[in-house]
Coordinates of N, CA, C and O in Angstrom, one line a residue:
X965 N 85.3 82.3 104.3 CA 86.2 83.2 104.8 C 87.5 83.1 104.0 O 87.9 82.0 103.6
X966 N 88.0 84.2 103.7 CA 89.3 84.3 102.6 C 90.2 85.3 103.5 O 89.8 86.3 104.1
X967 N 91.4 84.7 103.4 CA 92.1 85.9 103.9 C 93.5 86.5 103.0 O 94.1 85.6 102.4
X968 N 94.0 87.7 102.9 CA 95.8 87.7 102.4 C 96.4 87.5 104.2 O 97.6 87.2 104.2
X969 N 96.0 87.6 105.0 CA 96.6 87.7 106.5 C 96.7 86.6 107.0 O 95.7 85.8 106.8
X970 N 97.7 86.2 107.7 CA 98.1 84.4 108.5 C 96.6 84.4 109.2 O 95.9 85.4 109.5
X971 N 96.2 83.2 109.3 CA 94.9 82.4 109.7 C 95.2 81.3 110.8 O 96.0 80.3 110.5
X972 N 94.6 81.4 112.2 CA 95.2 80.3 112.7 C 94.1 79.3 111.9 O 93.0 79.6 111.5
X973 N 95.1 78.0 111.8 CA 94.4 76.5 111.7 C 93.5 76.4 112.5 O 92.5 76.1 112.0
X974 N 93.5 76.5 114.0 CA 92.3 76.2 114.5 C 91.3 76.5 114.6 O 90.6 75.8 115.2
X975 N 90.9 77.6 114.1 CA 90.2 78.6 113.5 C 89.0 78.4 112.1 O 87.8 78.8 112.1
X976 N 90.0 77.6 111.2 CA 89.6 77.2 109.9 C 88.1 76.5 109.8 O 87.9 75.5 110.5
X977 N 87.0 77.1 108.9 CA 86.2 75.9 108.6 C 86.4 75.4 107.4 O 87.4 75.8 106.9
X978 N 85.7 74.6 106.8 CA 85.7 74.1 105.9 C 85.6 75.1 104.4 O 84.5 75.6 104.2
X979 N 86.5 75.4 103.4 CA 86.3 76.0 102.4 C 87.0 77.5 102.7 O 87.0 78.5 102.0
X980 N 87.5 77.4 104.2 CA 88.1 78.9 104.4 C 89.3 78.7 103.7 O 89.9 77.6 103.7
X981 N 89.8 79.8 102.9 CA 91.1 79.8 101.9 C 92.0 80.9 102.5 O 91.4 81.8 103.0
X982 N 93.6 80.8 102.4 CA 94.2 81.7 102.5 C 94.5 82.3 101.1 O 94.7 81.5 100.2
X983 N 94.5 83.4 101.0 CA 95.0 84.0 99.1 C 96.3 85.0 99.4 O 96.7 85.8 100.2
X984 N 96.7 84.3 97.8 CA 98.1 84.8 98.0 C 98.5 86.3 97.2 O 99.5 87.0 97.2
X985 N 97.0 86.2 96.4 CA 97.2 87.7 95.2 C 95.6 88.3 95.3 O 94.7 87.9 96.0
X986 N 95.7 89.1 94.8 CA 94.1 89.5 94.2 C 93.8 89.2 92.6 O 92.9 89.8 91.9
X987 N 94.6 88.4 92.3 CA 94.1 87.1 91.3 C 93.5 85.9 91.6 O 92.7 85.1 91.0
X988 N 94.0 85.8 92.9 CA 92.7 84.6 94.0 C 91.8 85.3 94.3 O 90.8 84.7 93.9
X989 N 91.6 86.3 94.8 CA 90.3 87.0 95.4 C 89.3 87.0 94.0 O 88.1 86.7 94.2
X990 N 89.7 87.2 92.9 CA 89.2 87.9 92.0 C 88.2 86.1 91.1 O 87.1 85.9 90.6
X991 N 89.4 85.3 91.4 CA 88.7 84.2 90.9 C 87.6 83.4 91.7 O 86.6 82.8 91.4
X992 N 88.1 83.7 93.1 CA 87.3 83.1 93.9 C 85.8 83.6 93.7 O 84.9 82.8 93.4
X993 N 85.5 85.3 93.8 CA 84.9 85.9 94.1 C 83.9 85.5 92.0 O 82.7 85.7 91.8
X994 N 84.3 85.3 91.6 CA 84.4 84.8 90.1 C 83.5 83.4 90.1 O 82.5 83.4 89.4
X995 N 83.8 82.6 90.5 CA 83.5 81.0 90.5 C 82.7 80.8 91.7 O 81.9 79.9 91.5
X996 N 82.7 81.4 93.3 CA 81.7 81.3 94.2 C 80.6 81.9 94.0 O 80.3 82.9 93.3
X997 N 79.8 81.2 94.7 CA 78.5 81.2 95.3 C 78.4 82.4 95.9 O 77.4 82.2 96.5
X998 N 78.9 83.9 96.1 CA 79.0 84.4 97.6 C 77.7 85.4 97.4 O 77.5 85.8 96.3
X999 N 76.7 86.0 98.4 CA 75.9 86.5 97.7 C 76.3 88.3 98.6 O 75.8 89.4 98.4
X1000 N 77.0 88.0 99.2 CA 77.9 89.4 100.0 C 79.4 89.1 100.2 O 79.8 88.0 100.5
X1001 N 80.1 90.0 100.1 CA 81.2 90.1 100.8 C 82.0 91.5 101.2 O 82.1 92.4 100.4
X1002 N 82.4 91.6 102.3 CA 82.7 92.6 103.1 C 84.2 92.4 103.2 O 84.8 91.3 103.6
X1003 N 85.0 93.7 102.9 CA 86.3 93.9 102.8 C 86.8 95.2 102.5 O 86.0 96.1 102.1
X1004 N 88.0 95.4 102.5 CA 88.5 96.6 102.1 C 87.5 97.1 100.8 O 86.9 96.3 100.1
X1005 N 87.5 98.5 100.6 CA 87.5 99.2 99.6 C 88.3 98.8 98.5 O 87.8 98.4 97.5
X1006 N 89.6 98.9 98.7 CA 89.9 98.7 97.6 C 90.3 97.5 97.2 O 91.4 97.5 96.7
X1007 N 89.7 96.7 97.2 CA 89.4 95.4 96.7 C 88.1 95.4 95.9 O 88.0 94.6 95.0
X1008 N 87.2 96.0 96.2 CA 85.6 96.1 95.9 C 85.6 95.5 94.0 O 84.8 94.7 93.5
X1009 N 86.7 96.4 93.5 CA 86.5 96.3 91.4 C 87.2 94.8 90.9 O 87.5 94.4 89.8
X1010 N 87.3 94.1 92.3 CA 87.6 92.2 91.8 C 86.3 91.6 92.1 O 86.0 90.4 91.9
X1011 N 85.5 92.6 92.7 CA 84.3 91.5 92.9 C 83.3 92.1 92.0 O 83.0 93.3 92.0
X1012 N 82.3 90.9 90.9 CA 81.2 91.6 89.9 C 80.1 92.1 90.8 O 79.5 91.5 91.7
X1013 N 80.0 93.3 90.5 CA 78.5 93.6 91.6 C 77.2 93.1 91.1 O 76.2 93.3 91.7
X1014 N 77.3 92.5 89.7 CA 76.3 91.6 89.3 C 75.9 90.7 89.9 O 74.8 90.2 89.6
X1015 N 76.8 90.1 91.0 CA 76.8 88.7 91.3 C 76.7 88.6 92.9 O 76.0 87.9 93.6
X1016 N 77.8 89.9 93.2 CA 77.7 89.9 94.5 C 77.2 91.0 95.3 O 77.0 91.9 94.4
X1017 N 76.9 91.5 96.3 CA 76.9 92.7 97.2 C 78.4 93.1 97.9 O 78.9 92.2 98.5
X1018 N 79.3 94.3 97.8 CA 80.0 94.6 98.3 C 79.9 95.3 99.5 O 79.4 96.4 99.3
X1019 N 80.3 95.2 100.6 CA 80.5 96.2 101.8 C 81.7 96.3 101.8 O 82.5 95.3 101.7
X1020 N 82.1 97.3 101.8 CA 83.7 98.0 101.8 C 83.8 98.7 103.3 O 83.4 99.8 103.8
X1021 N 84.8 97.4 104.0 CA 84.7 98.3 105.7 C 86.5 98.2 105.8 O 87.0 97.1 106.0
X1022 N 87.5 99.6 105.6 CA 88.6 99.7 105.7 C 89.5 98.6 106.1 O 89.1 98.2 107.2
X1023 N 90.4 98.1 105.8 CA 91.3 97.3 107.0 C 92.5 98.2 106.8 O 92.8 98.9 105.8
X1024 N 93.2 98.0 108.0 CA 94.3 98.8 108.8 C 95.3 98.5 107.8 O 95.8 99.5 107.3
X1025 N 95.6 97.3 107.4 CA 96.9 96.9 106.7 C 96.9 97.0 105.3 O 98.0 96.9 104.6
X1026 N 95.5 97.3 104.6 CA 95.5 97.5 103.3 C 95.3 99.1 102.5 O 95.6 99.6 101.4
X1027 N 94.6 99.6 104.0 CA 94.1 101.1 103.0 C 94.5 102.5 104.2 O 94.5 103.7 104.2
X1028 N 94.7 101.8 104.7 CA 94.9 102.9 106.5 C 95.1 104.2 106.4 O 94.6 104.9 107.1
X1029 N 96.1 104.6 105.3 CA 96.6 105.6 105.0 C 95.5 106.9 104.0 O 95.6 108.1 103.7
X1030 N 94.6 106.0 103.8 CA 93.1 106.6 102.8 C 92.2 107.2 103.7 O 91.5 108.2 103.8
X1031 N 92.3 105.8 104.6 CA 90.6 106.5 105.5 C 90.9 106.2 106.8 O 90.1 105.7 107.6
X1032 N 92.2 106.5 107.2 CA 92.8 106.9 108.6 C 91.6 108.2 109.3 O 91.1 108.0 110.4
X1033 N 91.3 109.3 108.7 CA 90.8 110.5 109.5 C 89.4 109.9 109.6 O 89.0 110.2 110.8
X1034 N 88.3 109.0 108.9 CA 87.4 108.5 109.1 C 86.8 107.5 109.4 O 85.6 107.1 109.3
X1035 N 88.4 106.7 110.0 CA 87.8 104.8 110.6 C 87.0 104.7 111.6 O 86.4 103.7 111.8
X1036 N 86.7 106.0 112.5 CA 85.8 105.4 113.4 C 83.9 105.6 113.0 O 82.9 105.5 113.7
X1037 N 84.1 105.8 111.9 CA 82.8 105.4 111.5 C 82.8 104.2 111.0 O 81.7 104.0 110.5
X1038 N 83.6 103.2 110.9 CA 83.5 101.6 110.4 C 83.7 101.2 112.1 O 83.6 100.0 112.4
X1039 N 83.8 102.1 113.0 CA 83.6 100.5 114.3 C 82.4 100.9 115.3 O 81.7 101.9 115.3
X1040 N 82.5 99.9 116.2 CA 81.4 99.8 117.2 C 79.4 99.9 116.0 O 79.1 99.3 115.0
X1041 N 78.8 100.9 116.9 CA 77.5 100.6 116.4 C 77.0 101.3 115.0 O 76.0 101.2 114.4
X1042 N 78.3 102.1 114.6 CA 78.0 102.8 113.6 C 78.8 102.1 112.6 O 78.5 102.3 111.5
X1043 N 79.9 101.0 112.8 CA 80.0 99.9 111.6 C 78.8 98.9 111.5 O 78.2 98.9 110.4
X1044 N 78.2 98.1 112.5 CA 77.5 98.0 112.6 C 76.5 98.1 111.4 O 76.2 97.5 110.4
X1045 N 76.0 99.5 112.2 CA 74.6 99.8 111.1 C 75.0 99.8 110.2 O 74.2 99.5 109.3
X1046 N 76.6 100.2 109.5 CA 76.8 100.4 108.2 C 76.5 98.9 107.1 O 76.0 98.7 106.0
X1047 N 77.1 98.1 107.9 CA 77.2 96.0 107.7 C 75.4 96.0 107.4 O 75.0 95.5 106.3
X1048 N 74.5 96.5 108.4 CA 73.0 95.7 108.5 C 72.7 96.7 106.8 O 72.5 95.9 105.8
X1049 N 72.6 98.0 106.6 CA 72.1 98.9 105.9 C 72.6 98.1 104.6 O 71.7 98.2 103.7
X1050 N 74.2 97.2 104.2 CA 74.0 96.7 103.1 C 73.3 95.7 103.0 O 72.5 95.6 102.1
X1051 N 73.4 94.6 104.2 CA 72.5 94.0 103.7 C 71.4 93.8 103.5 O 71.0 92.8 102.9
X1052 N 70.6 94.8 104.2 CA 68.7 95.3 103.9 C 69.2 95.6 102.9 O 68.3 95.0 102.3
X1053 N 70.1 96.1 101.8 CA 69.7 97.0 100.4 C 70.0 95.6 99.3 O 70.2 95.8 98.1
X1054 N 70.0 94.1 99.9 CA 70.2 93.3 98.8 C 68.6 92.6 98.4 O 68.5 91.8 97.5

């Protein structure tokens, strides 16, 4: 788990990072293991899609203003199916 957003400590497991740029995301995403990761859209062109699987599911604080008229297809069962459908397509 990576976040740019406060994380409580008690929360934390092991190897969860907070990031302070998308020069951490980009390295992290660069040097891990990760074989999916799910985040904003616009974050998606720091992660190689060679390496990894991207799901791009909006967050409020990063892109809100993009895909405000269409968030409620990222929640309940229709994010959901959107989350399972990437990862059947890996």
């Amino acid at each position: 788990m990576a976040s740019y957003f406060n994380m409580d400590a008690a929360l934390l497991a092991a190897g969860d990072r907070h990031l302070q740029s998308e020069d951490d995301l980009a390295e992290l995403a660069m040097n891990g293991e990760y074989k999916v990761v799910i985040g904003d859209p616009l974050y998606q062109p720091l992660v190689q899609p060679a390496r990894t699987k991207y799901i791009g599911i909006p967050h409020y604080a990063v892109s809100s203003k993009i895909y405000h008229t269409d968030r409620r297809r990222y929640l309940r069962e229709e994010g959901n199916a959107m989350i399972a459908e990437g990862l059947e397509a890996m």
